[in-house]
Amino acid sequence: MRDKVFLTAVHIYLLVTLLVILYPLVYVISASLSSPHAVISGQVWLFPVDFSLEGYIRVFQNKTFLSGLKNSFILLFFGTLVNIVMTVLAAYPLSRKTFAARRPLMFIFVFFMIFTPGIVPLYIVVKDLNLINSYGALILPTALSAYYVIITRTFFESSIPTALYESAHLDGASEFKILIKIVLPLSKPIIAVLALMYGVTHWNSYFNALLFIDKQENFPLALVLRQILIQNTVDITSVADMKTMLEMEGMRDLLKYSMIVISSIPILILYPFVQKYFVQGMMLGAVKE
């Protein structure tokens, strides 16, 4: 009886949690598909009111938004590729017990993961490398995460048998060939997790873009969304007609909801394909045996 009561309480708790998380998502989607008047008047609660695609039409008519979308996809692909390559190349030697410098290097990774240099030295380095207003300014400073290096290293240690390395060495395989031919094919779960985590970081890249990018054509999507929302903020002192002000405010909210939906779609599409690797990749790689 106690088990039944406990399971019932857990199911109720999970159901309530699901509703609390799901309702804002449904509301944002419904608001983006409603008319500006319905949004500003608070008529939207659960389902779209006065179905309209005006918000999405206005968003895709904005050339700056399309440029930001293109830049974010470029960052998503090349940035994630660089991140995975650098992380694997760093984690593989650190996972080998025969590598003499693994402990000093691991200490350096952990040290700089805790103590970061700061914004000013980072900006000076990026500027001296002539990376301002380039994709490199958004990719290279975040090319490697010590946290993901530790997870990947632990995954290699716990998932790849030592006997497999020894057998490959006896067959004359080099370390690079072992990495490409043996380790990577057996490491699909952690590679998928890295792709998702790094990809989400690049897609939501905002702060570094604010620091290093000042040309509008190079803005990533997150910075474009901020700019569009600021530009569509209603200045009450410049609008004499109350009706016009309400319409502008309604359109601003409609654009906000539409842009949130559009910017979330790529990541929402990616999650289901990677979810099955989470337990095997993230959890196994995060536990040291």
CSV table of C-alpha atoms in Angstrom, one decimal:
chain,number,residue,atom,x,y,z
A,1,MET,CA,0.0,0.0,0.0
A,2,ARG,CA,2.9,2.4,0.8
A,3,ASP,CA,4.4,1.7,-2.6
A,4,LYS,CA,1.1,2.4,-4.3
A,5,VAL,CA,0.6,5.7,-2.4
A,6,PHE,CA,4.2,6.7,-3.2
A,7,LEU,CA,3.9,5.9,-6.9
A,8,THR,CA,0.6,7.8,-7.1
A,9,ALA,CA,2.2,10.8,-5.5
A,10,VAL,CA,5.1,10.7,-7.8
A,11,HIS,CA,2.8,10.4,-10.9
A,12,ILE,CA,0.7,13.4,-9.7
A,13,TYR,CA,3.9,15.4,-9.1
A,14,LEU,CA,5.2,14.6,-12.5
A,15,LEU,CA,1.9,15.4,-14.2
A,16,VAL,CA,1.8,18.8,-12.4
A,17,THR,CA,5.4,19.5,-13.4
A,18,LEU,CA,4.6,18.6,-17.0
A,19,LEU,CA,1.7,21.0,-17.1
A,20,VAL,CA,3.7,23.8,-15.5
A,21,ILE,CA,6.5,23.3,-18.1
A,22,LEU,CA,4.2,22.6,-21.1
A,23,TYR,CA,1.7,25.5,-20.7
A,24,PRO,CA,4.2,28.4,-21.4
A,25,LEU,CA,5.4,26.5,-24.6
A,26,VAL,CA,1.8,26.1,-25.7
A,27,TYR,CA,1.0,29.7,-24.9
A,28,VAL,CA,3.9,31.1,-26.9
A,29,ILE,CA,3.0,29.0,-29.9
A,30,SER,CA,-0.7,30.0,-29.6
A,31,ALA,CA,0.2,33.7,-29.2
A,32,SER,CA,2.4,33.6,-32.3
A,33,LEU,CA,-0.5,32.3,-34.3
A,34,SER,CA,-3.0,34.9,-33.0
A,35,SER,CA,-3.9,38.4,-34.2
A,36,PRO,CA,-2.0,41.3,-32.6
A,37,HIS,CA,-5.3,42.5,-31.0
A,38,ALA,CA,-6.0,39.2,-29.4
A,39,VAL,CA,-2.4,39.1,-28.0
A,40,ILE,CA,-2.4,42.6,-26.5
A,41,SER,CA,-6.0,42.3,-25.1
A,42,GLY,CA,-5.1,39.1,-23.3
A,43,GLN,CA,-7.6,36.9,-25.1
A,44,VAL,CA,-5.1,34.2,-25.7
A,45,TRP,CA,-5.0,31.6,-23.0
A,46,LEU,CA,-4.5,28.2,-24.5
A,47,PHE,CA,-5.5,28.1,-28.2
A,48,PRO,CA,-4.9,30.7,-31.0
A,49,VAL,CA,-7.5,33.5,-31.2
A,50,ASP,CA,-8.2,35.0,-34.6
A,51,PHE,CA,-5.7,32.7,-36.3
A,52,SER,CA,-3.1,34.8,-38.2
A,53,LEU,CA,0.4,34.2,-39.6
A,54,GLU,CA,1.1,37.9,-39.7
A,55,GLY,CA,3.8,37.6,-37.1
A,56,TYR,CA,5.8,35.0,-39.1
A,57,ILE,CA,5.3,37.0,-42.3
A,58,ARG,CA,6.7,40.2,-40.7
A,59,VAL,CA,9.7,38.3,-39.2
A,60,PHE,CA,10.7,36.6,-42.5
A,61,GLN,CA,10.3,40.0,-44.4
A,62,ASN,CA,13.1,41.3,-42.2
A,63,LYS,CA,16.4,40.9,-44.1
A,64,THR,CA,18.4,41.3,-40.9
A,65,PHE,CA,16.6,38.4,-39.4
A,66,LEU,CA,17.3,36.2,-42.4
A,67,SER,CA,21.0,37.3,-42.3
A,68,GLY,CA,21.1,36.4,-38.6
A,69,LEU,CA,19.5,33.0,-39.3
A,70,LYS,CA,22.2,32.3,-41.9
A,71,ASN,CA,25.0,33.3,-39.5
A,72,SER,CA,23.6,31.2,-36.7
A,73,PHE,CA,23.5,28.1,-39.0
A,74,ILE,CA,27.1,28.7,-40.1
A,75,LEU,CA,28.1,29.0,-36.4
A,76,LEU,CA,26.1,26.0,-35.5
A,77,PHE,CA,27.8,23.8,-38.1
A,78,PHE,CA,31.4,25.0,-38.1
A,79,GLY,CA,31.5,25.9,-34.5
A,80,THR,CA,30.2,22.5,-33.3
A,81,LEU,CA,32.6,20.7,-35.7
A,82,VAL,CA,35.6,22.6,-34.3
A,83,ASN,CA,34.4,22.0,-30.7
A,84,ILE,CA,34.0,18.2,-31.2
A,85,VAL,CA,37.4,17.9,-33.0
A,86,MET,CA,39.2,19.9,-30.3
A,87,THR,CA,37.5,18.1,-27.4
A,88,VAL,CA,38.2,14.6,-28.8
A,89,LEU,CA,41.8,15.4,-29.6
A,90,ALA,CA,42.3,16.7,-26.0
A,91,ALA,CA,40.3,14.0,-24.2
A,92,TYR,CA,41.9,11.0,-26.0
A,93,PRO,CA,45.5,11.4,-24.8
A,94,LEU,CA,44.2,12.3,-21.3
A,95,SER,CA,42.3,9.0,-21.2
A,96,ARG,CA,45.5,7.0,-21.9
A,97,LYS,CA,47.3,5.9,-18.8
A,98,THR,CA,50.5,5.5,-20.8
A,99,PHE,CA,50.5,9.3,-21.5
A,100,ALA,CA,53.1,10.7,-19.0
A,101,ALA,CA,51.8,14.3,-19.0
A,102,ARG,CA,48.1,13.4,-18.4
A,103,ARG,CA,48.0,14.6,-14.8
A,104,PRO,CA,49.8,18.0,-15.2
A,105,LEU,CA,47.6,18.7,-18.3
A,106,MET,CA,44.5,17.7,-16.5
A,107,PHE,CA,45.4,20.0,-13.6
A,108,ILE,CA,45.8,22.9,-16.2
A,109,PHE,CA,42.4,22.1,-17.7
A,110,VAL,CA,40.7,22.1,-14.3
A,111,PHE,CA,42.5,25.2,-13.1
A,112,PHE,CA,41.5,27.4,-16.0
A,113,MET,CA,37.9,25.9,-15.9
A,114,ILE,CA,37.7,27.5,-12.4
A,115,PHE,CA,39.8,30.6,-12.8
A,116,THR,CA,39.0,32.4,-16.1
A,117,PRO,CA,41.2,35.3,-17.4
A,118,GLY,CA,38.3,37.7,-17.8
A,119,ILE,CA,36.6,39.7,-20.5
A,120,VAL,CA,39.3,42.4,-21.1
A,121,PRO,CA,42.2,39.9,-21.8
A,122,LEU,CA,39.9,37.9,-24.1
A,123,TYR,CA,38.9,41.0,-26.0
A,124,ILE,CA,42.5,42.1,-26.4
A,125,VAL,CA,43.6,38.7,-27.7
A,126,VAL,CA,40.7,38.5,-30.2
A,127,LYS,CA,41.4,42.1,-31.4
A,128,ASP,CA,45.2,41.4,-31.8
A,129,LEU,CA,44.4,38.3,-33.9
A,130,ASN,CA,42.2,40.5,-36.2
A,131,LEU,CA,39.1,38.4,-35.5
A,132,ILE,CA,36.7,41.2,-34.7
A,133,ASN,CA,33.6,41.0,-36.9
A,134,SER,CA,34.4,37.5,-38.1
A,135,TYR,CA,33.1,34.0,-37.4
A,136,GLY,CA,36.4,33.2,-35.8
A,137,ALA,CA,35.7,35.6,-32.9
A,138,LEU,CA,32.7,33.5,-32.0
A,139,ILE,CA,34.2,30.1,-32.7
A,140,LEU,CA,37.8,30.1,-31.5
A,141,PRO,CA,37.4,31.6,-27.9
A,142,THR,CA,34.9,28.8,-27.2
A,143,ALA,CA,36.6,26.1,-29.2
A,144,LEU,CA,37.2,23.9,-26.1
A,145,SER,CA,35.3,23.4,-22.9
A,146,ALA,CA,37.3,21.8,-20.0
A,147,TYR,CA,34.1,20.4,-18.6
A,148,TYR,CA,33.3,18.4,-21.8
A,149,VAL,CA,36.9,17.3,-22.1
A,150,ILE,CA,36.6,15.7,-18.6
A,151,ILE,CA,33.3,14.0,-19.5
A,152,THR,CA,34.7,12.8,-22.8
A,153,ARG,CA,38.0,11.6,-21.2
A,154,THR,CA,36.0,9.6,-18.6
A,155,PHE,CA,33.8,8.1,-21.3
A,156,PHE,CA,36.9,6.9,-23.1
A,157,GLU,CA,38.4,5.4,-19.9
A,158,SER,CA,35.2,3.6,-18.9
A,159,SER,CA,33.9,2.5,-22.3
A,160,ILE,CA,37.0,1.5,-24.3
A,161,PRO,CA,38.8,-1.6,-22.9
A,162,THR,CA,42.5,-1.3,-22.4
A,163,ALA,CA,43.0,-4.7,-24.2
A,164,LEU,CA,41.6,-3.2,-27.3
A,165,TYR,CA,44.4,-0.6,-27.4
A,166,GLU,CA,47.0,-3.3,-26.7
A,167,SER,CA,45.7,-5.5,-29.5
A,168,ALA,CA,45.7,-2.6,-31.9
A,169,HIS,CA,49.3,-1.7,-31.0
A,170,LEU,CA,50.3,-5.3,-31.6
A,171,ASP,CA,48.8,-5.1,-35.1
A,172,GLY,CA,51.0,-2.0,-35.7
A,173,ALA,CA,48.3,0.7,-35.5
A,174,SER,CA,49.4,4.2,-34.6
A,175,GLU,CA,47.6,6.3,-32.0
A,176,PHE,CA,45.9,8.4,-34.6
A,177,LYS,CA,44.7,5.3,-36.4
A,178,ILE,CA,43.4,3.9,-33.2
A,179,LEU,CA,41.5,7.1,-32.5
A,180,ILE,CA,39.9,7.2,-36.0
A,181,LYS,CA,39.3,3.5,-36.6
A,182,ILE,CA,38.5,2.2,-33.1
A,183,VAL,CA,37.7,4.9,-30.5
A,184,LEU,CA,35.4,7.2,-32.6
A,185,PRO,CA,33.2,4.4,-33.9
A,186,LEU,CA,32.7,3.2,-30.3
A,187,SER,CA,32.0,6.7,-29.0
A,188,LYS,CA,28.9,7.7,-30.9
A,189,PRO,CA,26.9,8.4,-27.7
A,190,ILE,CA,29.3,11.0,-26.3
A,191,ILE,CA,29.9,12.5,-29.8
A,192,ALA,CA,26.1,13.0,-30.1
A,193,VAL,CA,25.9,14.6,-26.6
A,194,LEU,CA,28.8,16.9,-27.5
A,195,ALA,CA,27.2,17.9,-30.7
A,196,LEU,CA,24.0,18.8,-28.9
A,197,MET,CA,25.5,20.7,-26.1
A,198,TYR,CA,28.0,22.6,-28.2
A,199,GLY,CA,25.3,23.2,-30.9
A,200,VAL,CA,22.9,24.7,-28.3
A,201,THR,CA,25.6,27.0,-27.0
A,202,HIS,CA,26.4,28.3,-30.5
A,203,TRP,CA,22.8,28.7,-31.5
A,204,ASN,CA,22.1,30.8,-28.4
A,205,SER,CA,25.4,32.6,-28.7
A,206,TYR,CA,24.8,36.2,-27.5
A,207,PHE,CA,27.4,37.7,-25.2
A,208,ASN,CA,30.5,37.0,-27.3
A,209,ALA,CA,28.6,38.4,-30.4
A,210,LEU,CA,27.8,41.5,-28.4
A,211,LEU,CA,31.5,42.0,-27.6
A,212,PHE,CA,33.1,41.1,-30.9
A,213,ILE,CA,30.6,41.9,-33.6
A,214,ASP,CA,29.5,45.4,-34.5
A,215,LYS,CA,28.5,44.9,-38.2
A,216,GLN,CA,24.8,44.1,-38.6
A,217,GLU,CA,25.4,41.7,-41.4
A,218,ASN,CA,27.5,39.5,-39.1
A,219,PHE,CA,25.0,39.4,-36.2
A,220,PRO,CA,24.0,35.9,-35.1
A,221,LEU,CA,20.3,35.2,-34.6
A,222,ALA,CA,20.3,35.8,-30.8
A,223,LEU,CA,21.7,39.4,-31.4
A,224,VAL,CA,19.3,40.0,-34.2
A,225,LEU,CA,16.3,39.1,-32.0
A,226,ARG,CA,17.5,41.5,-29.4
A,227,GLN,CA,17.9,44.3,-31.9
A,228,ILE,CA,14.4,43.7,-33.5
A,229,LEU,CA,12.7,43.6,-30.1
A,230,ILE,CA,14.4,46.9,-29.1
A,231,GLN,CA,13.5,48.5,-32.4
A,232,ASN,CA,9.9,47.5,-32.0
A,233,THR,CA,9.6,48.9,-28.4
A,234,VAL,CA,6.9,51.5,-28.4
A,235,ASP,CA,7.9,55.0,-27.3
A,236,ILE,CA,4.7,56.4,-25.7
A,237,THR,CA,5.9,60.0,-26.0
A,238,SER,CA,6.1,59.6,-29.8
A,239,VAL,CA,2.6,58.1,-30.3
A,240,ALA,CA,-0.3,60.5,-29.9
A,241,ASP,CA,-3.1,58.1,-30.8
A,242,MET,CA,-3.8,55.5,-28.1
A,243,LYS,CA,-5.2,53.1,-30.7
A,244,THR,CA,-2.1,53.3,-32.8
A,245,MET,CA,0.0,52.7,-29.7
A,246,LEU,CA,-1.9,49.6,-28.8
A,247,GLU,CA,-1.6,48.2,-32.3
A,248,MET,CA,2.2,48.8,-32.2
A,249,GLU,CA,2.4,47.2,-28.8
A,250,GLY,CA,0.4,44.2,-30.0
A,251,MET,CA,2.6,43.8,-33.1
A,252,ARG,CA,5.7,44.0,-30.9
A,253,ASP,CA,4.4,41.2,-28.7
A,254,LEU,CA,3.4,39.1,-31.8
A,255,LEU,CA,6.9,39.5,-33.3
A,256,LYS,CA,8.4,38.5,-30.0
A,257,TYR,CA,6.4,35.3,-29.8
A,258,SER,CA,7.0,34.5,-33.5
A,259,MET,CA,10.7,34.9,-33.2
A,260,ILE,CA,10.9,32.7,-30.1
A,261,VAL,CA,9.1,29.9,-31.9
A,262,ILE,CA,11.3,30.2,-35.0
A,263,SER,CA,14.6,30.4,-33.1
A,264,SER,CA,13.6,27.3,-31.0
A,265,ILE,CA,12.6,25.0,-33.9
A,266,PRO,CA,16.1,23.9,-34.9
A,267,ILE,CA,17.0,22.8,-31.4
A,268,LEU,CA,13.7,21.2,-30.8
A,269,ILE,CA,14.2,19.1,-34.0
A,270,LEU,CA,17.7,18.1,-32.9
A,271,TYR,CA,16.8,17.0,-29.4
A,272,PRO,CA,14.7,13.8,-30.3
A,273,PHE,CA,17.5,12.4,-32.4
A,274,VAL,CA,20.1,12.8,-29.6
A,275,GLN,CA,18.0,12.0,-26.6
A,276,LYS,CA,18.6,8.3,-26.7
A,277,TYR,CA,22.3,8.9,-26.2
A,278,PHE,CA,22.0,11.0,-23.1
A,279,VAL,CA,22.1,8.2,-20.5
A,280,GLN,CA,24.8,6.3,-22.2
A,281,GLY,CA,26.8,9.4,-23.1
A,282,MET,CA,26.3,12.1,-20.6
A,283,MET,CA,25.7,10.0,-17.5
A,284,LEU,CA,28.3,7.3,-18.1
A,285,GLY,CA,30.9,9.9,-19.1
A,286,ALA,CA,30.1,11.9,-15.9
A,287,VAL,CA,30.8,9.0,-13.5
A,288,LYS,CA,34.3,8.0,-12.8
A,289,GLU,CA,34.6,4.3,-12.0
